[in-house]
Short mmCIF file of C-alpha atoms and ligand atoms in Angstrom, two decimals:
data_model
loop_
_atom_site.label_atom_id
_atom_site.label_comp_id
_atom_site.label_asym_id
_atom_site.label_seq_id
_atom_site.Cartn_x
_atom_site.Cartn_y
_atom_site.Cartn_z
CA MET C 1 114.12 87.95 75.74
CA PRO C 2 113.51 84.81 77.53
CA LYS C 3 116.84 82.35 78.04
CA LYS C 4 117.30 79.29 75.66
CA ILE C 5 117.43 75.73 76.69
CA TYR C 6 119.46 73.07 73.90
CA ILE C 7 118.80 69.04 75.11
CA ARG C 8 121.10 67.29 72.82
CA THR C 9 120.67 63.04 73.94
CA PHE C 10 122.25 60.25 73.53
CA GLY C 11 120.34 56.91 73.59
CA CYS C 12 117.68 54.64 75.18
CA GLN C 13 114.56 55.72 75.39
CA MET C 14 114.92 56.47 79.14
CA ASN C 15 117.18 59.45 78.52
CA VAL C 16 115.27 60.17 76.20
CA ARG C 17 112.22 60.67 78.88
CA ASP C 18 114.50 62.00 80.71
CA SER C 19 115.64 64.70 78.08
CA GLU C 20 111.58 65.18 77.80
CA ALA C 21 110.56 65.75 82.08
CA LEU C 22 113.97 68.37 82.08
CA LEU C 23 112.88 70.26 79.23
CA GLY C 24 109.74 70.27 81.20
CA LEU C 25 111.41 72.29 84.14
CA PHE C 26 112.71 74.55 82.95
CA LEU C 27 109.96 75.31 80.34
CA GLU C 28 108.00 75.55 83.20
CA ARG C 29 110.18 78.44 84.66
CA GLY C 30 110.04 80.62 81.47
CA TYR C 31 112.53 78.99 79.38
CA GLN C 32 112.61 78.06 75.15
CA ALA C 33 113.95 75.62 73.36
CA ALA C 34 116.34 76.51 71.31
CA LYS C 35 116.00 75.33 67.98
CA ASP C 36 120.36 74.39 67.72
CA GLU C 37 123.16 74.74 69.87
CA SER C 38 124.01 78.37 68.41
CA GLN C 39 121.13 79.74 70.11
CA ALA C 40 121.44 78.82 73.19
CA ASP C 41 122.25 79.66 76.90
CA ILE C 42 122.22 77.04 78.26
CA ILE C 43 123.43 73.11 76.43
CA LEU C 44 123.17 69.96 77.67
CA VAL C 45 124.07 66.85 76.85
CA ASN C 46 122.68 64.40 78.11
CA THR C 47 124.27 60.31 77.42
CA CYS C 48 123.77 56.76 77.62
CA SER C 49 126.88 54.14 78.56
CA VAL C 50 125.18 50.81 77.80
CA ARG C 51 127.12 51.09 74.46
CA ALA C 52 131.32 52.71 73.86
CA HIS C 53 129.15 54.54 71.39
CA ALA C 54 126.76 56.52 72.40
CA GLU C 55 129.96 58.70 74.88
CA ASN C 56 132.74 58.38 71.98
CA ARG C 57 130.21 59.91 69.87
CA ALA C 58 129.08 62.83 72.74
CA LEU C 59 132.48 62.80 73.80
CA SER C 60 133.33 64.34 70.40
CA TYR C 61 129.93 66.46 70.51
CA LEU C 62 130.88 68.24 74.07
CA GLY C 63 134.63 69.02 72.85
CA SER C 64 132.86 70.52 69.67
CA LEU C 65 131.08 72.75 72.06
CA LYS C 66 134.32 74.66 73.22
CA LYS C 67 133.93 76.78 70.49
CA PHE C 68 131.44 78.47 72.15
CA THR C 69 132.89 79.33 74.77
CA GLU C 70 135.90 80.44 72.62
CA ARG C 71 133.25 83.02 70.80
CA ARG C 72 131.87 84.81 73.32
CA ARG C 73 134.41 84.70 76.22
CA THR C 74 136.62 87.19 73.33
CA ARG C 75 133.20 88.90 72.41
CA GLY C 76 132.45 89.47 76.13
CA ALA C 77 128.82 88.54 75.24
CA LYS C 78 127.17 86.65 78.07
CA ARG C 79 128.05 82.80 79.13
CA LYS C 80 126.26 79.70 77.92
CA VAL C 81 126.09 77.56 80.18
CA ILE C 82 127.33 74.26 78.84
CA GLY C 83 126.48 70.71 80.68
CA LEU C 84 126.87 66.64 80.81
CA ILE C 85 124.13 64.76 82.18
CA GLY C 86 123.24 61.48 82.86
CA CYS C 87 124.92 58.17 83.12
CA MET C 88 128.05 59.43 81.03
CA ALA C 89 127.86 62.17 83.66
CA LYS C 90 128.45 59.13 86.51
CA ASN C 91 129.57 57.30 84.16
CA LEU C 92 132.70 59.81 83.07
CA GLY C 93 132.13 63.19 85.06
CA GLU C 94 135.15 63.02 86.92
CA GLU C 95 137.15 62.92 84.39
CA VAL C 96 135.62 65.08 81.59
CA TYR C 97 135.39 67.40 84.71
CA GLN C 98 139.64 67.69 84.66
CA ARG C 99 139.74 67.38 81.13
CA MET C 100 137.19 70.02 79.64
CA SER C 101 137.42 72.82 81.20
CA HIS C 102 134.40 74.90 79.08
CA VAL C 103 132.32 72.40 80.20
CA ASP C 104 130.17 74.09 83.65
CA LEU C 105 128.00 71.33 84.79
CA ILE C 106 128.19 67.01 86.13
CA CYS C 107 125.22 65.91 86.62
CA GLY C 108 124.07 62.50 86.95
CA PRO C 109 121.23 60.41 86.76
CA ALA C 110 120.06 60.94 90.84
CA SER C 111 120.35 64.95 90.83
CA LEU C 112 118.63 65.79 87.26
CA ALA C 113 115.31 67.85 88.59
CA LYS C 114 118.20 69.94 90.74
CA ILE C 115 119.44 70.99 86.86
CA PRO C 116 117.21 74.58 87.12
CA VAL C 117 119.08 76.09 90.11
CA TYR C 118 122.52 74.24 89.31
CA CYS C 119 122.18 76.63 86.07
CA ASP C 120 121.23 79.41 87.79
CA LYS C 121 123.84 79.33 90.28
CA ILE C 122 126.94 78.72 87.96
CA LYS C 123 125.42 81.66 85.69
CA LYS C 124 125.53 83.96 88.83
CA ASP C 125 128.73 82.48 90.34
CA ASN C 126 130.87 81.99 87.96
CA ILE C 127 131.39 78.30 89.47
CA ARG C 128 131.11 74.75 88.04
CA ILE C 129 129.68 71.96 89.37
CA ILE C 130 129.32 68.58 89.66
CA ASP C 131 127.04 66.45 91.71
CA LEU C 132 127.51 62.70 91.30
CA ASP C 133 124.91 62.12 94.61
CA ASP C 134 123.19 58.08 94.24
CA ASP C 135 119.59 59.92 96.30
CA LEU C 136 116.13 58.72 95.80
CA ARG C 137 115.21 60.22 92.11
CA ASP C 138 113.11 63.50 93.18
CA GLU C 139 109.69 62.97 92.35
CA GLU C 140 109.58 66.19 91.59
CA PHE C 141 111.41 65.79 88.44
CA TYR C 142 107.97 64.57 86.96
CA ARG C 143 105.23 67.16 87.23
CA SER C 144 105.96 68.65 83.93
CA SER C 145 102.98 68.48 81.11
CA PHE C 146 105.02 69.03 79.42
CA ARG C 147 105.69 66.41 75.75
CA LEU C 148 107.25 66.00 73.43
CA GLN C 149 104.55 64.21 71.35
CA PRO C 150 101.01 64.67 71.26
CA ASP C 151 100.05 61.75 71.42
CA HIS C 152 102.58 59.36 73.09
CA ALA C 153 103.55 59.32 76.79
CA GLN C 154 106.20 57.48 78.32
CA VAL C 155 106.01 56.98 82.12
CA VAL C 156 108.60 56.02 84.44
CA ILE C 157 108.04 52.81 86.68
CA SER C 158 111.59 53.04 88.20
CA THR C 159 115.03 53.39 88.06
CA GLY C 160 117.92 51.28 88.01
CA CYS C 161 118.46 47.85 88.22
CA SER C 162 120.01 45.41 91.05
CA ASN C 163 120.41 42.77 88.63
CA HIS C 164 123.71 43.11 87.54
CA CYS C 165 123.86 41.33 83.43
CA SER C 166 127.64 40.95 83.89
CA TYR C 167 128.13 43.23 80.87
CA CYS C 168 126.05 45.62 81.40
CA VAL C 169 126.44 49.22 83.34
CA VAL C 170 123.28 50.19 84.29
CA PRO C 171 123.54 49.14 88.18
CA PHE C 172 126.57 51.11 88.79
CA VAL C 173 125.17 54.25 86.71
CA ARG C 174 122.24 54.35 87.80
CA GLY C 175 121.94 52.58 91.31
CA GLU C 176 119.99 50.04 92.18
CA LEU C 177 116.93 49.65 91.78
CA ARG C 178 114.57 52.38 93.05
CA LEU C 179 110.22 52.43 92.19
CA ARG C 180 108.04 55.02 92.06
CA ARG C 181 105.80 54.84 93.81
CA PRO C 182 102.36 52.65 91.98
CA GLU C 183 100.14 55.97 93.29
CA ASP C 184 102.45 58.16 91.68
CA VAL C 185 103.21 56.39 88.28
CA ILE C 186 98.24 56.52 88.24
CA VAL C 187 98.99 60.07 88.84
CA GLU C 188 101.38 60.73 85.88
CA VAL C 189 99.45 58.68 83.51
CA LYS C 190 96.14 60.68 84.42
CA ARG C 191 97.97 63.88 83.78
CA ASN C 192 99.16 63.05 80.05
CA ILE C 193 95.33 61.66 79.45
CA ASP C 194 94.17 65.92 80.71
CA LEU C 195 96.54 66.56 77.86
CA GLY C 196 94.55 63.82 74.89
CA ILE C 197 97.43 61.76 74.74
CA LYS C 198 95.92 58.58 74.57
CA LYS C 199 99.13 56.03 74.62
CA ILE C 200 100.83 55.07 77.21
CA THR C 201 104.43 53.19 77.25
CA LEU C 202 105.59 52.27 80.87
CA LEU C 203 109.13 51.89 80.96
CA GLY C 204 111.55 50.34 83.45
CA GLN C 205 115.05 49.12 83.16
CA ASN C 206 112.81 45.74 84.18
CA VAL C 207 109.47 46.49 84.32
CA ASN C 208 108.95 42.58 85.82
CA ASP C 209 111.11 43.52 88.93
CA TYR C 210 108.71 45.97 90.40
CA PRO C 211 106.63 43.74 93.23
CA ASN C 212 103.01 42.73 91.63
CA PHE C 213 103.50 44.45 87.99
CA ILE C 214 100.94 43.00 86.26
CA ASP C 215 98.55 44.56 89.29
CA LEU C 216 99.92 47.88 88.13
CA LEU C 217 98.92 47.57 84.13
CA SER C 218 95.54 46.23 86.37
CA LYS C 219 95.58 49.84 87.55
CA VAL C 220 96.70 51.84 84.31
CA GLU C 221 94.68 50.23 81.84
CA LYS C 222 91.03 51.05 84.11
CA ILE C 223 92.76 54.59 83.94
CA ALA C 224 89.84 56.05 81.50
CA GLY C 225 90.61 57.50 77.36
CA ILE C 226 93.73 54.70 77.14
CA GLU C 227 94.03 53.56 74.22
CA GLU C 228 97.03 51.47 74.28
CA LEU C 229 99.07 50.76 76.89
CA ASN C 230 102.72 49.12 76.82
CA PHE C 231 105.60 48.63 78.77
CA ILE C 232 109.34 47.73 78.09
CA THR C 233 111.67 46.30 79.23
CA SER C 234 110.65 42.64 79.90
CA GLN C 235 113.68 40.66 81.36
CA PRO C 236 113.19 36.99 80.30
CA ARG C 237 114.32 35.55 84.16
CA ASN C 238 111.06 37.33 85.33
CA VAL C 239 108.53 37.41 83.49
CA PRO C 240 105.49 37.05 86.26
CA GLU C 241 103.26 34.60 86.40
CA GLY C 242 99.84 35.52 84.33
CA LEU C 243 101.31 38.84 82.43
CA PHE C 244 100.45 36.61 79.36
CA GLU C 245 96.68 35.69 80.16
CA PHE C 246 96.64 39.38 81.57
CA MET C 247 98.35 40.92 77.97
CA ALA C 248 95.79 38.02 75.49
CA ARG C 249 93.22 39.50 77.78
CA SER C 250 93.23 42.76 77.80
CA GLY C 251 92.00 44.87 75.65
CA LYS C 252 94.42 47.74 75.92
CA ILE C 253 97.81 46.48 75.71
CA SER C 254 99.71 46.59 72.97
CA LYS C 255 100.11 42.30 71.56
CA HIS C 256 103.96 43.17 71.25
CA LEU C 257 106.77 42.31 73.27
CA HIS C 258 110.60 43.18 73.48
CA LEU C 259 111.76 40.32 75.22
CA PRO C 260 115.26 40.09 75.31
CA PHE C 261 117.78 37.06 74.45
CA GLN C 262 120.80 38.30 74.20
CA SER C 263 122.73 34.43 73.53
CA GLY C 264 121.44 32.15 72.74
CA SER C 265 124.13 29.22 74.15
CA ASN C 266 124.57 28.20 77.92
CA ARG C 267 127.15 28.76 79.04
CA ILE C 268 127.42 32.49 77.56
CA LEU C 269 124.02 33.57 78.77
CA LYS C 270 125.98 31.92 82.00
CA LYS C 271 128.03 34.07 81.74
CA MET C 272 126.56 37.31 81.20
CA ASN C 273 124.35 36.14 84.37
CA ARG C 274 120.78 36.84 82.42
CA GLY C 275 119.24 34.26 84.63
CA TYR C 276 117.92 31.51 82.10
CA THR C 277 118.43 28.95 80.18
CA ARG C 278 117.50 28.88 75.81
CA GLN C 279 115.64 26.64 77.22
CA ASN C 280 113.77 28.36 79.57
CA TYR C 281 113.54 30.80 77.29
CA LEU C 282 112.03 29.34 74.26
CA GLN C 283 110.07 27.37 76.99
CA LEU C 284 108.56 31.60 77.28
CA VAL C 285 108.02 32.26 73.97
CA ASP C 286 105.84 29.74 72.65
CA SER C 287 104.02 30.85 75.89
CA TYR C 288 103.68 34.11 74.74
CA LYS C 289 103.30 32.90 71.01
CA LYS C 290 100.48 30.41 72.04
CA ILE C 291 98.70 32.61 74.34
CA VAL C 292 99.08 36.44 73.39
CA LYS C 293 99.53 35.50 69.58
CA GLY C 294 101.26 38.95 69.42
CA THR C 295 104.38 40.10 67.21
CA LEU C 296 108.82 39.86 69.30
CA SER C 297 111.23 41.73 69.61
CA THR C 298 114.93 41.48 71.08
CA ASP C 299 118.46 42.50 71.80
CA VAL C 300 120.96 39.84 71.19
CA ILE C 301 125.40 40.33 71.45
CA VAL C 302 127.60 38.97 69.43
CA GLY C 303 131.52 38.49 70.54
CA PHE C 304 130.77 38.41 74.79
CA PRO C 305 134.28 37.23 75.92
CA THR C 306 134.57 33.39 75.24
CA GLU C 307 132.18 33.22 71.62
CA ALA C 308 133.49 29.98 69.92
CA ASP C 309 131.55 29.15 66.56
CA LYS C 310 128.90 27.13 69.47
CA ASP C 311 127.85 29.42 71.41
CA PHE C 312 127.06 31.15 67.96
CA LEU C 313 125.13 29.36 66.01
CA ALA C 314 123.24 28.42 68.73
CA THR C 315 122.32 32.35 69.23
CA LYS C 316 121.54 33.09 65.01
CA ASP C 317 119.70 28.97 66.09
CA ILE C 318 116.94 31.13 67.69
CA LEU C 319 116.98 33.92 64.97
CA GLU C 320 115.71 31.55 62.98
CA LYS C 321 113.35 29.95 65.62
CA VAL C 322 112.19 32.33 66.58
CA ARG C 323 111.70 35.05 63.92
CA PHE C 324 111.41 38.15 65.27
CA ARG C 325 109.59 41.18 64.00
CA LYS C 326 112.96 42.99 64.98
CA ALA C 327 116.15 42.69 66.13
CA TYR C 328 118.81 45.06 68.13
CA ILE C 329 122.03 43.14 67.52
CA PHE C 330 124.93 44.60 69.24
CA LYS C 331 129.49 43.71 68.99
CA TYR C 332 130.72 43.27 72.57
CA SER C 333 132.41 45.95 74.31
CA PRO C 334 132.92 45.69 77.18
CA ARG C 335 131.59 49.03 79.69
CA PRO C 336 133.95 50.00 83.19
CA ARG C 337 132.75 48.85 85.91
CA ALA C 338 130.80 46.18 84.50
CA LYS C 339 131.76 42.41 85.95
CA SER C 340 133.01 40.95 82.10
CA SER C 341 135.42 44.26 81.37
CA LYS C 342 137.19 42.09 83.93
CA MET C 343 136.80 38.81 81.66
CA VAL C 344 139.70 39.06 78.36
CA ASP C 345 138.25 40.11 75.73
CA ASP C 346 139.50 37.59 73.22
CA VAL C 347 137.22 37.46 69.88
CA SER C 348 139.17 39.98 67.24
CA ASP C 349 137.13 42.70 66.25
CA GLU C 350 137.00 41.00 62.60
CA LEU C 351 135.13 38.01 63.84
CA LYS C 352 132.75 40.46 66.36
CA VAL C 353 131.98 42.39 62.78
CA LYS C 354 131.34 39.09 60.85
CA ARG C 355 129.33 36.88 63.08
CA HIS C 356 127.07 40.90 63.18
CA LYS C 357 126.90 40.39 59.75
CA ILE C 358 125.75 36.90 60.27
CA LEU C 359 123.02 38.14 61.80
CA LEU C 360 121.83 41.47 60.28
CA ASP C 361 121.96 40.44 56.99
CA LEU C 362 119.34 37.01 58.84
CA GLN C 363 117.08 38.97 60.41
CA LYS C 364 116.73 41.90 57.75
CA LYS C 365 115.58 38.85 55.96
CA ILE C 366 112.46 37.41 58.35
CA SER C 367 111.75 40.95 58.89
CA LEU C 368 110.60 41.14 55.17
CA ASN C 369 109.05 38.28 54.61
CA LYS C 370 107.62 39.68 58.60
S1 SF4 S 401 118.15 44.02 83.81
FE1 SF4 S 401 120.03 43.58 82.69
S2 SF4 S 401 121.04 44.20 81.31
FE2 SF4 S 401 118.65 45.11 81.93
S3 SF4 S 401 119.85 46.87 82.94
FE3 SF4 S 401 119.22 45.75 84.43
S4 SF4 S 401 121.46 45.01 85.15
FE4 SF4 S 401 121.15 45.75 82.85
#
């Protein structure tokens, strides 16, 4: 009987792509994907650390997996391997390793390619493994052709981030910015096209940090067979000159841009270390609307430390002015190690909930009108 693997993912698109690539490596080794945990020989939990909510859900899910190891032990059956992987492993892995003895594997984002070998070792030698290295991710990680969607593929162009927005844990869990070589990106895109996939999304924490990103887009766009090309995320701090003109000219790049503004208050943006002002942001939006004539989506945080009514109203004003197609609105919560965790989290939960609701209601109306 082939062995079965189950990967549960909590969090962002980058994690979804990582889980897909990892599943592909297991399938290449003869594993099958299990429909649920109960059928699996290996259960991996891949979790984003950007928000506490995803980590809390993952922790309670990991706790619930203990029942499988207990049941299996009493029946004398073969053991399941249970692992916490990805950003949360890097963030809280040592603590989980100490507290949850049923978790056999802790593996950070840089070492995901080693997981199939680690799982074999755990089974064979009855050991636990923890790998929180910061090494450069092995290019081998991306070599599988397995795709979850038949018509759309996500291709990672960079991992990590060196921007250090003060609330963000990414530079600590995924490490500083690391680039995949353009030729490796192109090989992976071509492999997808050969599978009949026509829609490609290039992924990076900030694609604008990729040196000469427009050149990369232009090379990928020219690959025969691509019908639609997207990219995410584009941070307002360093949108490359000429990007909008390129988007307008291209017959393949989608006319939609995810441009997270986070706060409309210059004082809060400075505390967030976002590297732009509300004026810069609104100018960018103006140029985008004039040149690309496309749609926009965004991310917003309410209740950042010291956020006063005036700051909140400045954020609300940007939502009203820009009229995004979609806005992902979050209540601030401090993340360990991020610089803002040293600031006093002085906006009450009650006020965060109130502000969050005001923006959600506003955005709902805007989205419905659009
Ligand atoms: S640009 Fe800022 S928010 Fe985005 S991943 Fe980098 S540090 Fe985090």
